[in-house]
């Protein structure tokens, strides 16, 4: 099993916007937790005005530009297109997508990889809503909003996974390419559409419990407009999947 794991290469796609205070620590933790894994980190920065790209360039000097790839875009163009952009530059046969704000702790990466190797899953997704998973640092209102959104989506869509709106996942590259080509949503709805379409296509999905930690540095990019888009996306998926 170890030999099989070592033959794989993992491309970790991290979209960023104003993550200067987080990106160096994230990269350090990735290298710390999967030292014996063949991986690259692809940072897709959407023209951050806070100097995120300058920090990434410094990280390239430390870790090498073959391990840290900066694939910048001129402005904010949406989360879904950020993954598509990163995917074009991925050399691995597996792709990990994760947030830059440390809400997705790299300590879970070995668990994702182990689960995939053991089960042969097409997708391994982190979940807050099974035993061993959870959230930390959220207000009661945000917990209720997230749980309500998840329950509503489950009731309408029956996706077969416990956490629809999570965005910490490992994909076989070929599977991600297939799914992403059929998705039309942008922003936070994109994550939900990805996993729903994967389920409808019959892909093998496994889950790993994670604790989602609210960002320590910077401000959340989730607002009222994203919640409205989520509800619109839910209705769209109800009638198209």
PDB file of N, CA and C in Angstrom, residues 159-200:
ATOM      1  N   UNK A 159     -27.674  13.885  -1.840  1.00  0.00           N
ATOM      2  CA  UNK A 159     -26.384  13.700  -2.510  1.00  0.00           C
ATOM      3  C   UNK A 159     -25.575  12.489  -2.049  1.00  0.00           C
ATOM      4  N   UNK A 160     -25.908  11.911  -0.896  1.00  0.00           N
ATOM      5  CA  UNK A 160     -25.162  10.751  -0.436  1.00  0.00           C
ATOM      6  C   UNK A 160     -23.886  11.073   0.319  1.00  0.00           C
ATOM      7  N   UNK A 161     -23.676  12.346   0.662  1.00  0.00           N
ATOM      8  CA  UNK A 161     -22.545  12.748   1.505  1.00  0.00           C
ATOM      9  C   UNK A 161     -23.082  13.645   2.611  1.00  0.00           C
ATOM     10  N   UNK A 162     -22.356  13.708   3.726  1.00  0.00           N
ATOM     11  CA  UNK A 162     -22.884  14.409   4.895  1.00  0.00           C
ATOM     12  C   UNK A 162     -22.616  15.910   4.887  1.00  0.00           C
ATOM     13  N   UNK A 163     -21.585  16.346   4.158  1.00  0.00           N
ATOM     14  CA  UNK A 163     -21.209  17.767   4.181  1.00  0.00           C
ATOM     15  C   UNK A 163     -21.115  18.290   2.751  1.00  0.00           C
ATOM     16  N   UNK A 164     -22.199  18.914   2.316  1.00  0.00           N
ATOM     17  CA  UNK A 164     -22.289  19.382   0.922  1.00  0.00           C
ATOM     18  C   UNK A 164     -21.483  20.634   0.653  1.00  0.00           C
ATOM     19  N   UNK A 165     -21.369  21.496   1.661  1.00  0.00           N
ATOM     20  CA  UNK A 165     -20.782  22.815   1.423  1.00  0.00           C
ATOM     21  C   UNK A 165     -19.304  22.886   1.805  1.00  0.00           C
ATOM     22  N   UNK A 166     -18.749  21.766   2.235  1.00  0.00           N
ATOM     23  CA  UNK A 166     -17.320  21.764   2.546  1.00  0.00           C
ATOM     24  C   UNK A 166     -16.478  21.902   1.287  1.00  0.00           C
ATOM     25  N   UNK A 167     -15.266  22.400   1.461  1.00  0.00           N
ATOM     26  CA  UNK A 167     -14.425  22.621   0.279  1.00  0.00           C
ATOM     27  C   UNK A 167     -13.010  22.082   0.472  1.00  0.00           C
ATOM     28  N   UNK A 168     -12.873  21.106   1.348  1.00  0.00           N
ATOM     29  CA  UNK A 168     -11.580  20.450   1.569  1.00  0.00           C
ATOM     30  C   UNK A 168     -11.716  19.036   1.010  1.00  0.00           C
ATOM     31  N   UNK A 169     -11.155  18.805  -0.180  1.00  0.00           N
ATOM     32  CA  UNK A 169     -11.384  17.547  -0.870  1.00  0.00           C
ATOM     33  C   UNK A 169     -10.146  17.072  -1.632  1.00  0.00           C
ATOM     34  N   UNK A 170     -10.113  15.769  -1.850  1.00  0.00           N
ATOM     35  CA  UNK A 170      -9.095  15.143  -2.692  1.00  0.00           C
ATOM     36  C   UNK A 170      -9.814  14.449  -3.843  1.00  0.00           C
ATOM     37  N   UNK A 171      -9.354  14.696  -5.053  1.00  0.00           N
ATOM     38  CA  UNK A 171      -9.961  14.111  -6.259  1.00  0.00           C
ATOM     39  C   UNK A 171      -8.912  13.362  -7.075  1.00  0.00           C
ATOM     40  N   UNK A 172      -9.325  12.287  -7.725  1.00  0.00           N
ATOM     41  CA  UNK A 172      -8.535  11.810  -8.852  1.00  0.00           C
ATOM     42  C   UNK A 172      -8.597  12.912  -9.907  1.00  0.00           C
ATOM     43  N   UNK A 173      -7.474  13.219 -10.495  1.00  0.00           N
ATOM     44  CA  UNK A 173      -7.437  14.340 -11.431  1.00  0.00           C
ATOM     45  C   UNK A 173      -8.428  14.155 -12.573  1.00  0.00           C
ATOM     46  N   UNK A 174      -8.502  12.953 -13.122  1.00  0.00           N
ATOM     47  CA  UNK A 174      -9.410  12.694 -14.243  1.00  0.00           C
ATOM     48  C   UNK A 174     -10.866  12.899 -13.843  1.00  0.00           C
ATOM     49  N   UNK A 175     -11.187  12.568 -12.596  1.00  0.00           N
ATOM     50  CA  UNK A 175     -12.553  12.746 -12.095  1.00  0.00           C
ATOM     51  C   UNK A 175     -12.869  14.226 -11.938  1.00  0.00           C
ATOM     52  N   UNK A 176     -11.929  14.973 -11.381  1.00  0.00           N
ATOM     53  CA  UNK A 176     -12.137  16.413 -11.218  1.00  0.00           C
ATOM     54  C   UNK A 176     -12.311  17.091 -12.573  1.00  0.00           C
ATOM     55  N   UNK A 177     -11.515  16.695 -13.551  1.00  0.00           N
ATOM     56  CA  UNK A 177     -11.634  17.268 -14.893  1.00  0.00           C
ATOM     57  C   UNK A 177     -13.015  17.001 -15.488  1.00  0.00           C
ATOM     58  N   UNK A 178     -13.522  15.803 -15.249  1.00  0.00           N
ATOM     59  CA  UNK A 178     -14.840  15.438 -15.767  1.00  0.00           C
ATOM     60  C   UNK A 178     -15.946  16.256 -15.096  1.00  0.00           C
ATOM     61  N   UNK A 179     -15.881  16.338 -13.780  1.00  0.00           N
ATOM     62  CA  UNK A 179     -16.943  17.026 -13.027  1.00  0.00           C
ATOM     63  C   UNK A 179     -16.911  18.527 -13.286  1.00  0.00           C
ATOM     64  N   UNK A 180     -15.736  19.085 -13.261  1.00  0.00           N
ATOM     65  CA  UNK A 180     -15.613  20.538 -13.364  1.00  0.00           C
ATOM     66  C   UNK A 180     -16.098  21.044 -14.721  1.00  0.00           C
ATOM     67  N   UNK A 181     -15.995  20.196 -15.734  1.00  0.00           N
ATOM     68  CA  UNK A 181     -16.437  20.600 -17.070  1.00  0.00           C
ATOM     69  C   UNK A 181     -17.960  20.694 -17.174  1.00  0.00           C
ATOM     70  N   UNK A 182     -18.662  20.049 -16.245  1.00  0.00           N
ATOM     71  CA  UNK A 182     -20.120  20.069 -16.299  1.00  0.00           C
ATOM     72  C   UNK A 182     -20.737  21.032 -15.292  1.00  0.00           C
ATOM     73  N   UNK A 183     -19.904  21.713 -14.504  1.00  0.00           N
ATOM     74  CA  UNK A 183     -20.413  22.646 -13.495  1.00  0.00           C
ATOM     75  C   UNK A 183     -20.538  24.057 -14.066  1.00  0.00           C
ATOM     76  N   UNK A 184     -21.581  24.747 -13.672  1.00  0.00           N
ATOM     77  CA  UNK A 184     -21.808  26.106 -14.167  1.00  0.00           C
ATOM     78  C   UNK A 184     -21.814  27.136 -13.043  1.00  0.00           C
ATOM     79  N   UNK A 185     -21.886  26.690 -11.790  1.00  0.00           N
ATOM     80  CA  UNK A 185     -21.978  27.611 -10.660  1.00  0.00           C
ATOM     81  C   UNK A 185     -20.654  28.322 -10.423  1.00  0.00           C
ATOM     82  N   UNK A 186     -20.747  29.446  -9.730  1.00  0.00           N
ATOM     83  CA  UNK A 186     -19.565  30.192  -9.332  1.00  0.00           C
ATOM     84  C   UNK A 186     -19.610  30.380  -7.818  1.00  0.00           C
ATOM     85  N   UNK A 187     -18.496  30.809  -7.240  1.00  0.00           N
ATOM     86  CA  UNK A 187     -18.482  31.094  -5.817  1.00  0.00           C
ATOM     87  C   UNK A 187     -18.717  29.859  -4.974  1.00  0.00           C
ATOM     88  N   UNK A 188     -19.401  30.051  -3.847  1.00  0.00           N
ATOM     89  CA  UNK A 188     -19.531  28.990  -2.851  1.00  0.00           C
ATOM     90  C   UNK A 188     -20.494  27.887  -3.286  1.00  0.00           C
ATOM     91  N   UNK A 189     -21.384  28.183  -4.204  1.00  0.00           N
ATOM     92  CA  UNK A 189     -22.307  27.154  -4.704  1.00  0.00           C
ATOM     93  C   UNK A 189     -21.540  26.095  -5.490  1.00  0.00           C
ATOM     94  N   UNK A 190     -20.397  26.474  -6.017  1.00  0.00           N
ATOM     95  CA  UNK A 190     -19.591  25.579  -6.842  1.00  0.00           C
ATOM     96  C   UNK A 190     -19.261  24.286  -6.115  1.00  0.00           C
ATOM     97  N   UNK A 191     -18.912  24.393  -4.817  1.00  0.00           N
ATOM     98  CA  UNK A 191     -18.550  23.195  -4.052  1.00  0.00           C
ATOM     99  C   UNK A 191     -19.716  22.220  -3.978  1.00  0.00           C
ATOM    100  N   UNK A 192     -20.904  22.762  -3.756  1.00  0.00           N
ATOM    101  CA  UNK A 192     -22.089  21.921  -3.658  1.00  0.00           C
ATOM    102  C   UNK A 192     -22.401  21.269  -4.998  1.00  0.00           C
ATOM    103  N   UNK A 193     -22.311  22.034  -6.070  1.00  0.00           N
ATOM    104  CA  UNK A 193     -22.603  21.473  -7.384  1.00  0.00           C
ATOM    105  C   UNK A 193     -21.614  20.358  -7.731  1.00  0.00           C
ATOM    106  N   UNK A 194     -20.353  20.550  -7.376  1.00  0.00           N
ATOM    107  CA  UNK A 194     -19.328  19.547  -7.672  1.00  0.00           C
ATOM    108  C   UNK A 194     -19.667  18.199  -7.048  1.00  0.00           C
ATOM    109  N   UNK A 195     -20.004  18.216  -5.763  1.00  0.00           N
ATOM    110  CA  UNK A 195     -20.219  16.944  -5.072  1.00  0.00           C
ATOM    111  C   UNK A 195     -21.551  16.320  -5.481  1.00  0.00           C
ATOM    112  N   UNK A 196     -22.558  17.146  -5.772  1.00  0.00           N
ATOM    113  CA  UNK A 196     -23.848  16.613  -6.225  1.00  0.00           C
ATOM    114  C   UNK A 196     -23.693  15.945  -7.588  1.00  0.00           C
ATOM    115  N   UNK A 197     -23.008  16.613  -8.497  1.00  0.00           N
ATOM    116  CA  UNK A 197     -22.820  16.029  -9.832  1.00  0.00           C
ATOM    117  C   UNK A 197     -21.943  14.774  -9.764  1.00  0.00           C
ATOM    118  N   UNK A 198     -20.965  14.775  -8.886  1.00  0.00           N
ATOM    119  CA  UNK A 198     -20.125  13.581  -8.716  1.00  0.00           C
ATOM    120  C   UNK A 198     -20.970  12.401  -8.239  1.00  0.00           C
ATOM    121  N   UNK A 199     -21.871  12.672  -7.310  1.00  0.00           N
ATOM    122  CA  UNK A 199     -22.755  11.628  -6.803  1.00  0.00           C
ATOM    123  C   UNK A 199     -23.684  11.114  -7.899  1.00  0.00           C
ATOM    124  N   UNK A 200     -24.227  12.033  -8.692  1.00  0.00           N
ATOM    125  CA  UNK A 200     -25.136  11.648  -9.773  1.00  0.00           C
ATOM    126  C   UNK A 200     -24.425  10.821 -10.847  1.00  0.00           C
TER     127      UNK A 200
END
